[in-house]
Coordinates of C-alpha atoms and ligand atoms in Angstrom, one line a residue:
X681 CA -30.2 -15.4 -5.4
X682 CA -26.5 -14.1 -5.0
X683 CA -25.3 -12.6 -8.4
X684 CA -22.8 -14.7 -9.8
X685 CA -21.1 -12.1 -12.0
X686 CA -20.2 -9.6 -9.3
X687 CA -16.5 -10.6 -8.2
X688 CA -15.1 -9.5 -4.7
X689 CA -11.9 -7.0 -4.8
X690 CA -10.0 -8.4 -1.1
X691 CA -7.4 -5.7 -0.8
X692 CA -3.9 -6.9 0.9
X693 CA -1.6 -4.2 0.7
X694 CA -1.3 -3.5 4.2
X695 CA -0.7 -7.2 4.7
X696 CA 1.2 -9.1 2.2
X697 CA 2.0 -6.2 0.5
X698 CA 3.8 -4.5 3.8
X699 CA 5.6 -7.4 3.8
X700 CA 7.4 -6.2 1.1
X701 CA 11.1 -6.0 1.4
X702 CA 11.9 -2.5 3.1
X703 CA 8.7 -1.2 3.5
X704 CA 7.4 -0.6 7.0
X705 CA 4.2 1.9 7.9
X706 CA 3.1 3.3 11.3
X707 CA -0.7 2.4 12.3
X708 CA -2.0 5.8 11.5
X709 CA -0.2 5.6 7.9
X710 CA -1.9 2.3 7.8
X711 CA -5.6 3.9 8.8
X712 CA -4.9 6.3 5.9
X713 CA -4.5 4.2 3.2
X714 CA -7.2 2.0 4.9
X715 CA -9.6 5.2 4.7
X716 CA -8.5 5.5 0.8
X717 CA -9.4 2.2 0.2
X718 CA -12.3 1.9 1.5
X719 CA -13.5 5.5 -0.9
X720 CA -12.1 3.3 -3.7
X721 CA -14.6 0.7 -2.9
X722 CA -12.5 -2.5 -2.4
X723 CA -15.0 -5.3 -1.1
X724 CA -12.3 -6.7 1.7
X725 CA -9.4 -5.1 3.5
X726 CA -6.5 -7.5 4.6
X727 CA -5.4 -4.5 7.5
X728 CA -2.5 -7.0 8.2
X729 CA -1.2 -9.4 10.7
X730 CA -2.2 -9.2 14.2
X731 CA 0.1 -11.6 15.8
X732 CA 2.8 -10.4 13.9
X733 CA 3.6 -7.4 16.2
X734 CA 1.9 -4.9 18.9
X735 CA 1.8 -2.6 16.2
X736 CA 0.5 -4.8 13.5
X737 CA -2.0 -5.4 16.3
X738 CA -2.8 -2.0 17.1
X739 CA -3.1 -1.1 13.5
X740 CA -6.0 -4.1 12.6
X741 CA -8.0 -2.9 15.4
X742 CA -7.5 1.0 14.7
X743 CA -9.1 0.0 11.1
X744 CA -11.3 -2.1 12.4
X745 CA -12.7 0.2 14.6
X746 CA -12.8 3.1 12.4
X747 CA -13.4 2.4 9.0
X748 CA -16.7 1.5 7.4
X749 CA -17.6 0.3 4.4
X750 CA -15.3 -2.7 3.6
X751 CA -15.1 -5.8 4.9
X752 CA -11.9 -5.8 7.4
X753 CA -9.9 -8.9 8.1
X754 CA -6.7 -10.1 9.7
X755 CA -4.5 -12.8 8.7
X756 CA -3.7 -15.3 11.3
X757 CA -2.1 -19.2 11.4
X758 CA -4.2 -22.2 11.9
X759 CA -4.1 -21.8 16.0
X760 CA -6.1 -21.1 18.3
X761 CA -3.9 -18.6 20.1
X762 CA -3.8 -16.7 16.8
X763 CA -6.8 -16.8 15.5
X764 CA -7.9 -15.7 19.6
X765 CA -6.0 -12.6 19.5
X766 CA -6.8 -11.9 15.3
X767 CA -10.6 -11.8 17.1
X768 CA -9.6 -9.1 20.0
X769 CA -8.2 -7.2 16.8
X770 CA -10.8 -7.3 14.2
X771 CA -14.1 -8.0 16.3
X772 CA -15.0 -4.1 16.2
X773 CA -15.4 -3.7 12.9
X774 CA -18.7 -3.1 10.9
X775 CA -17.9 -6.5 8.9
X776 CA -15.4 -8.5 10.5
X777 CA -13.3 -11.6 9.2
X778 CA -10.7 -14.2 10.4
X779 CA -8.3 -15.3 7.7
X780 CA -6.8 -18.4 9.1
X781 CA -4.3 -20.5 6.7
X782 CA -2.7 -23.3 6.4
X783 CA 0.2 -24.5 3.7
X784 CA -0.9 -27.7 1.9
X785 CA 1.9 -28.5 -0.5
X786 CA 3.9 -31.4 0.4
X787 CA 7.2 -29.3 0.5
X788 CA 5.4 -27.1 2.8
X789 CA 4.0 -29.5 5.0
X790 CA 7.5 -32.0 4.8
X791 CA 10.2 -28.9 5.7
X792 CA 8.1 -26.2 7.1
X793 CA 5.2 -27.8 9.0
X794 CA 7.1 -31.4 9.9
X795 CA 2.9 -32.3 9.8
X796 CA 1.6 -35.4 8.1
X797 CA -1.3 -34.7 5.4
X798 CA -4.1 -36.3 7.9
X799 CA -2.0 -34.0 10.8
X800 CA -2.6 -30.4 8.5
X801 CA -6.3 -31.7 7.6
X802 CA -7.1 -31.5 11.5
X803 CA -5.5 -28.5 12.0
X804 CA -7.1 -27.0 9.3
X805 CA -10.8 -27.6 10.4
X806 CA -9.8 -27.3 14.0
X807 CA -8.9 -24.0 13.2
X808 CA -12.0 -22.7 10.6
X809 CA -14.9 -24.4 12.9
X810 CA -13.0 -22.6 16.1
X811 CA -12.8 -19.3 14.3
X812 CA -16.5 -20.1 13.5
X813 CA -17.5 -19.6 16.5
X814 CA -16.4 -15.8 16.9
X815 CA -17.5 -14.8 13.4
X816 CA -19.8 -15.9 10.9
X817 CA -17.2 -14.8 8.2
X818 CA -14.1 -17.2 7.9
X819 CA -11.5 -17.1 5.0
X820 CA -9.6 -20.1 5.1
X821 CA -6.2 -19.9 2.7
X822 CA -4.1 -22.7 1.6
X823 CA -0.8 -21.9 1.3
X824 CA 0.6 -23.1 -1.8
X825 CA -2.2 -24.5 -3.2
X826 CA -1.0 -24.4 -6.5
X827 CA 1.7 -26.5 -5.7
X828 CA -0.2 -29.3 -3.3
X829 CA -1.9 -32.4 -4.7
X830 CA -5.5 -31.8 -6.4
X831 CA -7.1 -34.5 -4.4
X832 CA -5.9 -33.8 -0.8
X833 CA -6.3 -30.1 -1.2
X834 CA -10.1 -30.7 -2.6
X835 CA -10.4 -33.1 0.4
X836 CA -9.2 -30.0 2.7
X837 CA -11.3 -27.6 0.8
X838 CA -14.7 -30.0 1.3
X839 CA -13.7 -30.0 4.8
X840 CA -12.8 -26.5 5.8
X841 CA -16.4 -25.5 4.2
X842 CA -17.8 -27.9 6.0
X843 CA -16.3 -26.6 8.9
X844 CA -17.7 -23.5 8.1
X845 CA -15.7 -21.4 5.9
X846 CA -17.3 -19.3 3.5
X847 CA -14.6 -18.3 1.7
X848 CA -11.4 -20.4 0.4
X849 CA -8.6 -19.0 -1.0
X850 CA -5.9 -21.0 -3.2
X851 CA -2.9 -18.8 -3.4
X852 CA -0.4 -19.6 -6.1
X853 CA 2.4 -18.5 -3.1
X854 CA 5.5 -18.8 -4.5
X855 CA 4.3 -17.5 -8.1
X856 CA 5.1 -20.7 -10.1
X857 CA 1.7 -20.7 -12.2
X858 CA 1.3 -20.4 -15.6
X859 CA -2.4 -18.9 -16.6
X860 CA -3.8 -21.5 -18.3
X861 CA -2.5 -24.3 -15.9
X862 CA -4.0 -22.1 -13.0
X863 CA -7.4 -21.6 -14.8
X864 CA -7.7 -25.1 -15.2
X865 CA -6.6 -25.8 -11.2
X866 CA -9.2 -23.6 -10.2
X867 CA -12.1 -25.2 -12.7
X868 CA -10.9 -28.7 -11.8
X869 CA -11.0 -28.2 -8.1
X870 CA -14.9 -26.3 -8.6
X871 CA -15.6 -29.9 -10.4
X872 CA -14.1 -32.1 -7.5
X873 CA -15.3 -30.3 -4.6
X874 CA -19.3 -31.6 -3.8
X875 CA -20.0 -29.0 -1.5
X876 CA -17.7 -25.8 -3.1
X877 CA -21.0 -23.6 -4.5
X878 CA -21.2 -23.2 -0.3
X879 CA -18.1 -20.9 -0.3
X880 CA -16.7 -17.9 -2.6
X881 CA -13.5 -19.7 -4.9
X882 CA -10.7 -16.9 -4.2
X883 CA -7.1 -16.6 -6.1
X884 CA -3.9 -15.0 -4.6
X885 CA -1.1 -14.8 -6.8
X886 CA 1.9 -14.1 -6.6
X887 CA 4.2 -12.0 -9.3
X888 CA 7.8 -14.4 -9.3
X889 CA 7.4 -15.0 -13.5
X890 CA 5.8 -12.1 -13.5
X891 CA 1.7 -13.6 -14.2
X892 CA 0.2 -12.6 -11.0
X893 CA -2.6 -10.6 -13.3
X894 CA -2.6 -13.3 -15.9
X895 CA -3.0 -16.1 -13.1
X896 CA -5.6 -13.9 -11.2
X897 CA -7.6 -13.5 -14.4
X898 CA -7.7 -17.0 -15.3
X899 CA -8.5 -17.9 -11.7
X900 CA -11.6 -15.4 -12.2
X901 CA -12.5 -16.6 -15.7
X902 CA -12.4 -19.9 -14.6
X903 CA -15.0 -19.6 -11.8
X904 CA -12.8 -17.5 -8.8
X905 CA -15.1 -15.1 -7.3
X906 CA -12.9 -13.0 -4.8
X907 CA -9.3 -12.0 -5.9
X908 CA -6.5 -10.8 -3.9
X909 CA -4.3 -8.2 -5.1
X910 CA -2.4 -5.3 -3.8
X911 CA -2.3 -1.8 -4.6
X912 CA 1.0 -0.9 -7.3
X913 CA 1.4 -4.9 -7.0
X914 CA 3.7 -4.4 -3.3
X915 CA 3.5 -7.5 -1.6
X916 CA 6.2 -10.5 -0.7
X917 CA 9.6 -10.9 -3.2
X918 CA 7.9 -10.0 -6.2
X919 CA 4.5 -9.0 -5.1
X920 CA 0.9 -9.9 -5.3
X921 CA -1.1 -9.1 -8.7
X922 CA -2.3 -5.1 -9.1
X923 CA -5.1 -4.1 -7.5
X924 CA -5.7 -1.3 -10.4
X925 CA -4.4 -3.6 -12.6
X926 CA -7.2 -6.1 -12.3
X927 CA -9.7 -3.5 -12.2
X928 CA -8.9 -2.0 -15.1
X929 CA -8.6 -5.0 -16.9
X930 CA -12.3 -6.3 -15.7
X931 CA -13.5 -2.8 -16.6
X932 CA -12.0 -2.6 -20.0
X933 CA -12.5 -5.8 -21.4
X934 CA -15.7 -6.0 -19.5
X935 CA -17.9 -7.6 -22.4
X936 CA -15.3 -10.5 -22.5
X937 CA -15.2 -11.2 -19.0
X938 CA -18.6 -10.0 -18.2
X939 CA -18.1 -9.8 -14.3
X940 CA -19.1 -6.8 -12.2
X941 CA -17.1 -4.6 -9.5
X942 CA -18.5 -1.8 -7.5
X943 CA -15.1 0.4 -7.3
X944 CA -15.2 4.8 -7.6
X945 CA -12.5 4.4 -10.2
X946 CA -10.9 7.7 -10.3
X947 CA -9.7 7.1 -6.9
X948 CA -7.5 4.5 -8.8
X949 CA -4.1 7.3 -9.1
X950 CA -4.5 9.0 -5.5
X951 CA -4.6 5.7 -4.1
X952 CA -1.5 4.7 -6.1
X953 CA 0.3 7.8 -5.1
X954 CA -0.7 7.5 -1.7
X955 CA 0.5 4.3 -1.2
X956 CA 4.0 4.9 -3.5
X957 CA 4.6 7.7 -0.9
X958 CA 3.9 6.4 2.6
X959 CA 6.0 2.9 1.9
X960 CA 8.3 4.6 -0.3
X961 CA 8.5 2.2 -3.0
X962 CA 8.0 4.3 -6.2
X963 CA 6.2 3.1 -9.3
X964 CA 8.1 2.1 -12.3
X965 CA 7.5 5.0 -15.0
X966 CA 6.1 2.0 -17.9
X967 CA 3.5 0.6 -14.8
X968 CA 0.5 -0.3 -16.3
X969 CA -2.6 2.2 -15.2
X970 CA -0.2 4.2 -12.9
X971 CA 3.0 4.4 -14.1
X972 CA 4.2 8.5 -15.1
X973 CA 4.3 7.0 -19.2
X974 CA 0.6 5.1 -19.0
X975 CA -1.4 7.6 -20.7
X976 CA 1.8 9.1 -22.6
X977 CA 2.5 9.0 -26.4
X978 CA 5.7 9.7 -27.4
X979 CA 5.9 8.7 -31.7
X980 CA 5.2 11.4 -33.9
X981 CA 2.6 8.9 -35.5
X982 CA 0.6 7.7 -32.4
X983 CA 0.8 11.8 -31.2
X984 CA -0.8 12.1 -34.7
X985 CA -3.7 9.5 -34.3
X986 CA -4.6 10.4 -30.7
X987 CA -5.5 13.9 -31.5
X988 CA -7.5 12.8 -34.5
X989 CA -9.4 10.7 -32.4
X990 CA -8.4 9.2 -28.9
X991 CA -9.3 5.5 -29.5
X992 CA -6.5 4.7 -32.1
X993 CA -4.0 4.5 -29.5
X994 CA -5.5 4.9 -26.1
X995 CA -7.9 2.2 -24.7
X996 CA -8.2 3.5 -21.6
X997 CA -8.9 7.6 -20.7
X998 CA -6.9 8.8 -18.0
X999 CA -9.2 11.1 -16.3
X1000 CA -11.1 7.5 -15.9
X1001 CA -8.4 6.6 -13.2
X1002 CA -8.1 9.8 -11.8
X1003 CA -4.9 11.1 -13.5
X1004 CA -5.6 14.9 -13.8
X1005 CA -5.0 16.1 -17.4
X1006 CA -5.8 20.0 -16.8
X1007 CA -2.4 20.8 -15.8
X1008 CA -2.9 24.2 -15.6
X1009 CA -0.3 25.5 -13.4
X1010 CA -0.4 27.9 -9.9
X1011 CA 2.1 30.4 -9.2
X1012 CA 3.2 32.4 -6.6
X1013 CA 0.2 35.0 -6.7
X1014 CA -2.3 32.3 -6.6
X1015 CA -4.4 33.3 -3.8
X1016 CA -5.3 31.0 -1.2
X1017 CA -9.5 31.0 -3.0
X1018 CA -7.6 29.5 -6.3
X1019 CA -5.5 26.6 -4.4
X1020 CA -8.2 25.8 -2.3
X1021 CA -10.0 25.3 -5.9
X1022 CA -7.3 23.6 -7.4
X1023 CA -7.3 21.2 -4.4
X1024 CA -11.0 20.2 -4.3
X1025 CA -10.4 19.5 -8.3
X1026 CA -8.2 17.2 -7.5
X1027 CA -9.9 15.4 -5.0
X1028 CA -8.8 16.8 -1.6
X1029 CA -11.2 18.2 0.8
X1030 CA -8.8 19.8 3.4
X1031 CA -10.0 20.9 6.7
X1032 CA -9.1 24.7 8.0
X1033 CA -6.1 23.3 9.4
X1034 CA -5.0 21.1 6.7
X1035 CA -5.6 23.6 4.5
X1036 CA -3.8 26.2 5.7
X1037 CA -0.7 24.1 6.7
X1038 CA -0.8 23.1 2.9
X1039 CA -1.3 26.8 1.6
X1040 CA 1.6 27.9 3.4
X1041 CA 3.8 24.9 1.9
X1042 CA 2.4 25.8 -1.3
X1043 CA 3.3 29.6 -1.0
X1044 CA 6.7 28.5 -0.1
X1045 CA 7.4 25.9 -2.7
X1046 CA 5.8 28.5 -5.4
X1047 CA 8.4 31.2 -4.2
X1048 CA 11.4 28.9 -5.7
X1049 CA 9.7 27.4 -8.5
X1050 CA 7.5 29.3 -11.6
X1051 CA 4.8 27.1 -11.9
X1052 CA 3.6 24.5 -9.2
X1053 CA 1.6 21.8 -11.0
X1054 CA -0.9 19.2 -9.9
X1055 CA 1.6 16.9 -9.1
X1056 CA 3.6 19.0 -7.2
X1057 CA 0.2 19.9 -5.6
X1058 CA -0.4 16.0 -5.0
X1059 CA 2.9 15.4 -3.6
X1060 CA 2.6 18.0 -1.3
X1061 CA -0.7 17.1 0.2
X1062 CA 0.5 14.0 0.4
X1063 CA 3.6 14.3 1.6
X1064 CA 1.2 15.9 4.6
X1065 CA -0.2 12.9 5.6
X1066 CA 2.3 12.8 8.3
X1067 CA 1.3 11.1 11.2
X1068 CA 3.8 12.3 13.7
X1069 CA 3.9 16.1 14.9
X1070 CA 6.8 17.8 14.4
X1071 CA 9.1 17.7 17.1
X1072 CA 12.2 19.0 15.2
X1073 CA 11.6 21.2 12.1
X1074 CA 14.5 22.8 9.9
X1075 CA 14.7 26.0 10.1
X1076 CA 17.8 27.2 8.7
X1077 CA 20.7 24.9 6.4
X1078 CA 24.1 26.6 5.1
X1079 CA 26.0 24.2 3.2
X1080 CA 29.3 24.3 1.9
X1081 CA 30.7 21.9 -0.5
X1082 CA 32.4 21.6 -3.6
X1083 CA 35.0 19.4 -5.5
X1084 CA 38.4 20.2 -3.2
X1085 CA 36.6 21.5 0.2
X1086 CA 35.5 19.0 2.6
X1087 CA 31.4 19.4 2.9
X1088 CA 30.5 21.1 5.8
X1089 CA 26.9 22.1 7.3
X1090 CA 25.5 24.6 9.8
X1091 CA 21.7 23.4 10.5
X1092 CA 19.2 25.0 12.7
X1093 CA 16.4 23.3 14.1
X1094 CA 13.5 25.0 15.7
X1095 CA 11.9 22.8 18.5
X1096 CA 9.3 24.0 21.1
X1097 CA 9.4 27.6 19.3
X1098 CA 13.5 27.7 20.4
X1099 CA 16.3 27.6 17.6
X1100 CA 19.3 25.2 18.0
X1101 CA 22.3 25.6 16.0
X1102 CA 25.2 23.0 15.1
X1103 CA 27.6 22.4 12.2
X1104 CA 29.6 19.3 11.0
X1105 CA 31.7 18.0 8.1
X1106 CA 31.0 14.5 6.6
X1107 CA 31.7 12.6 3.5
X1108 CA 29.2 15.0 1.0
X1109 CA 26.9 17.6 1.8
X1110 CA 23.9 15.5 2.9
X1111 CA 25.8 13.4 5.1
X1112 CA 27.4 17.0 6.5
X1113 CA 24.1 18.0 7.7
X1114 CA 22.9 14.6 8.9
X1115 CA 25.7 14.9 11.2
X1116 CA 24.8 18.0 12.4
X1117 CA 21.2 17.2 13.1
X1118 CA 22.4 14.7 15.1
X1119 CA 24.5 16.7 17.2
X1120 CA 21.4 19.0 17.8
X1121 CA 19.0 16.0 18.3
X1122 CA 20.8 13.3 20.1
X1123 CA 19.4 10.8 18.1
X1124 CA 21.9 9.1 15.7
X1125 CA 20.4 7.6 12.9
X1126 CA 22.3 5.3 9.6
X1127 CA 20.6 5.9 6.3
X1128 CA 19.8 2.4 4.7
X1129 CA 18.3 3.4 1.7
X1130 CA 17.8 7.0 -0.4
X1131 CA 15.5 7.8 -3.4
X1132 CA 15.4 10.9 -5.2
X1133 CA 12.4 11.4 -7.3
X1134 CA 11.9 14.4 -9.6
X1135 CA 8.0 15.1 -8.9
X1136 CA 7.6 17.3 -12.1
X1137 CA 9.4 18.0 -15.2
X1138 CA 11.7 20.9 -15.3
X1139 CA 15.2 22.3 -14.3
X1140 CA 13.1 23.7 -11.2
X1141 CA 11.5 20.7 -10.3
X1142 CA 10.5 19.9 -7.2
X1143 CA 12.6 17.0 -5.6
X1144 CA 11.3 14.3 -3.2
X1145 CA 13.5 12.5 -0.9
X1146 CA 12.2 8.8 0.7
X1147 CA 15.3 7.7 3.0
X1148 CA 15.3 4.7 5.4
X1149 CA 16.7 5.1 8.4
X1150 CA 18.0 3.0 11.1
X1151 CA 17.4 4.5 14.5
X1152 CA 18.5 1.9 17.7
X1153 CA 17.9 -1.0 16.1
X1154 CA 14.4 0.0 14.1
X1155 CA 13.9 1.3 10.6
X1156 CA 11.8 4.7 9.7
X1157 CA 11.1 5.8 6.9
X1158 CA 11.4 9.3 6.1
X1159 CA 10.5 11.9 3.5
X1160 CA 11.1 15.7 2.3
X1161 CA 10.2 17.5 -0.5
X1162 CA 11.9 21.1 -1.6
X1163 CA 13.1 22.4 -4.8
X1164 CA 16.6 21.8 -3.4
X1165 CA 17.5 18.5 -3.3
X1166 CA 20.0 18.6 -0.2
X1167 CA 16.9 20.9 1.8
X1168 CA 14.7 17.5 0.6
X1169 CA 17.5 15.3 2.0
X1170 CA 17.8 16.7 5.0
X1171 CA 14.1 17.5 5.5
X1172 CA 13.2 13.4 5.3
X1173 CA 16.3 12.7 7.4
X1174 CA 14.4 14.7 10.3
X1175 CA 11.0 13.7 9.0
X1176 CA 12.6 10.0 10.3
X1177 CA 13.9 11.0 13.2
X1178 CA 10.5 12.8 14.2
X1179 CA 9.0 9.1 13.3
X1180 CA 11.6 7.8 15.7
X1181 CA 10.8 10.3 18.8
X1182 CA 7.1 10.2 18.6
X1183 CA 7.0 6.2 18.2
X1184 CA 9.3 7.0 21.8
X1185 CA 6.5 9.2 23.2
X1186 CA 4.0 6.5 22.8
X1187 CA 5.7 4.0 24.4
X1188 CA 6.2 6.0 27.6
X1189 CA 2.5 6.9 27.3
X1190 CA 1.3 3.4 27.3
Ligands
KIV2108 O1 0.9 -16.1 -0.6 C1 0.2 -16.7 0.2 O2 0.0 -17.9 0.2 C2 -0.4 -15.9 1.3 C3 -1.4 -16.5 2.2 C4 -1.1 -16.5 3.6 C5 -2.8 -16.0 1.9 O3 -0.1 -14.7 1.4
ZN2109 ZN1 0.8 -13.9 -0.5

């Protein structure tokens, strides 16, 4: 008999949550944070939307292809054409899944669909008992199925399953739930439905009032036994409810909810980081689980209790989640033996290559800055998962600028092992060099959006830059990482425009 405790984790970051506003990942960013998922141990991976785009596409079947372990869907409307090509993208995967869906509110079916009730009911099955007939495993969603009418959306649950979908999910969409409204939605509908023990109950909220957790959890509590979630909570408007979040919560107050998860949980952090770094959407410092102030106390009196004895004001242990409290720090004479340590510590095997492409960062970051600490070491590895090679590094950056002298920058950039020299003025020093880059590139680029995040404490600290940047029409992110915050700048301005000319390459390869 199937246990009835264990609850599925269905991970949709690189779904809903890419469709966050701003954030936009290349397929073998997407395959990375696949790969870290699936070592986390989520049950399902959402890998995205294949009609969407080519490279939405291209990036469910790279996943799909290659990473084992989870469950890997894609998303897909209720149409044949769709859930056709979602197949082609997912049908190489160890465990594959269609998600097909389907709104069923009134105001979704009246000014987005234009479809009667009785219309969206044939689509529906239509579209689960055609999808059946690729794959045994078929999700079947309705869209804002906290906002439709109980009794037709329990007649289009009895039908979907009967159609043969083995799991439904009833998404609060728009985030308009209240917990104990939505724990009660979910029990009434599991009273209602004659045939729903044939299918797995799944939730997908949404974070508008800010409940997507609370509304998950009373989904759960109230008989939902997959939940939908993303990781650092990315996702549409608002976002979708925490992946660590959730876990955490199930983990911690396990004896109350008594329901069991098979996740490594000190991948929890990396996988935060990794995702706050490749979609460049940093996490608030008061996050919950992986927020810089989680684990921090600050009062004299709580400082006072925790080294008495941990459990008066921490309920949770950080190392649990994979935030490293041995900050010993490396410095410039570390040898390559001690980083390579220091590295495996924190949870990085690196290859020969990786590793020496990382020790020679490393040497260089340590010969500006005293002490390099573990999360300058993480932001450095990370910031290594680049997918592109570099066609255009920076090899040399003289600025000039000041309060009465218009900003000016000389740049060199080495490409193909030859050095290329420009100079430019602009509006400040960033822009200056920008300008220059350009000259040397050819590629014009307009920065969109700019974040500066101190990685580490200090005067010295090491300064991460995550720019957008529009190139012909298309958006790339960028990022750089130096002790100097205009090198940083300038370093994820190029870091874009390398995104930009390899994304190029491929196309005239294809
Ligand atoms: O929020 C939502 O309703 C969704 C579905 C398509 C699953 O993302
Ligand atoms: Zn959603």
């Amino acid at each position: 008999m199937a246990n009835s405790k264990r609850l599925y984790l269905f991970d949709t970051t690189l779904r809903d949550g890419e469709q966050s506003p701003g954030v936009s990942l290349n397929v073998d960013e997407k395959l990375e944070i696949a790969y870290q998922l699936a070592r986390l141990g989520v049950d399902v991976i959402e890998a995205g939307f294949p009609v969407a785009s080519p490279g939405d596409f291209a990036a469910v079947k790279k996943i799909a292809e290659k990473v084992r372990g989870p469950v890997i869907t894609g998303l897909c409307r209720a149409n044949r054409k769709d859930i056709d090509r979602t197949w082609e993208a997912v049908k190489g995967a160890e465990s594959p899944r269609i998600h097909t869906f389907l709104a069923t509110s009134d105001i979704h079916l009246k000014h987005k669909l234009q479809k009667s009730r009785e219309e969206a009911l044939v689509l529906a099955v239509d579209a689960v008992a055609y999808a059946k007939q690729y794959c045994s495993d078929v999700e079947f969603s309705a869209e804002d199925a906290s906002r439709s009418d109980l009794d037709y959306l329990a007649v289009v649950i009895e039908n979907v399953i009967e159609a043969g979908a083995t799991t439904v999910n009833l998404p609060d969409t728009v985030g308009y739930a209240v917990p104990e409204e939505f724990g009660a939605f979910i029990k009434n509908l599991r009273e209602r439905v004659p045939n729903i023990d044939q299918a797995i109950i799944s939730v997908h909220c949404h974070d508008d009032l800010g409940m997507a957790v609370a509304n998950s959890i009373a989904g759960i509590i109230n008989g939902a036994r997959q939940v939908e979630c993303a990781v650092n909570g990315i996702g549409e408007r608002a976002g979708n409810a925490s992946l660590e979040e959730i876990i955490m919560a199930l983990y911690t107050r396990q004896h109350y909810f008594g329901r069991q998860i098979n996740v490594n949980y000190n991948e929890i952090y990396r996988t935060s980081r990794l995702v706050s770094t490749l979609t460049g959407m940093p996490v608030q410092p008061n996050k919950a689980i992986v927020g810089k102030n989680a684990f921090l106390h600050e009062a004299g009196i709580h400082q006072d209790g925790v080294l008495k004895e941990r459990s008066t004001y921490e309920i949770m242990s950080p190392e649990l989640v994979g935030v490293k409290t041995n900050n010993l720090v490396l410095g410039k004479h570390s040898g390559r033996h001690a980083f390579k340590e220091r590295m495996s510590e924190l949870g990085y095997e690196l290859d020969d290559e990786e590793l020496n492409r990382a020790f020679a960062r490393f040497k260089d970051i340590a010969d500006k800055k005293k002490e390099v600490t573990n999360e300058d070491l993480e932001a450095l590895v990370t910031s290594q998962v680049r997918a592109v090679p570099e066609r255009f590094s920076l090899s040399y950056l003289h600025i000039c600028s000041g309060t009465s002298i218009v900003p000016t920058a000389t740049v060199k950039l080495t490409i193909e092992d030859k050095t290329y020299e420009a100079a430019s003025t602009g509006d400040g020093p960033v822009d200056a060099a920008c300008h220059a880059v350009d000259k040397i590139t050819d590629i014009y680029g307009k920065m969109h959006d700019y974040k500066l995040n101190a990685v580490s404490g200090g005067k010295d600290a090491l300064g991460e830059v995550i720019s957008r940047i529009e190139i012909n029409g298309k958006m790339f992110n960028g990022r750089g990482l130096s002790t100097d915050i205009i090198e940083a700048s300038v370093k994820s301005y190029i870091d874009a425009i390398n995104r930009y000319y390899f994304e190029q390459q491929r196309y005239r390869e294809v």
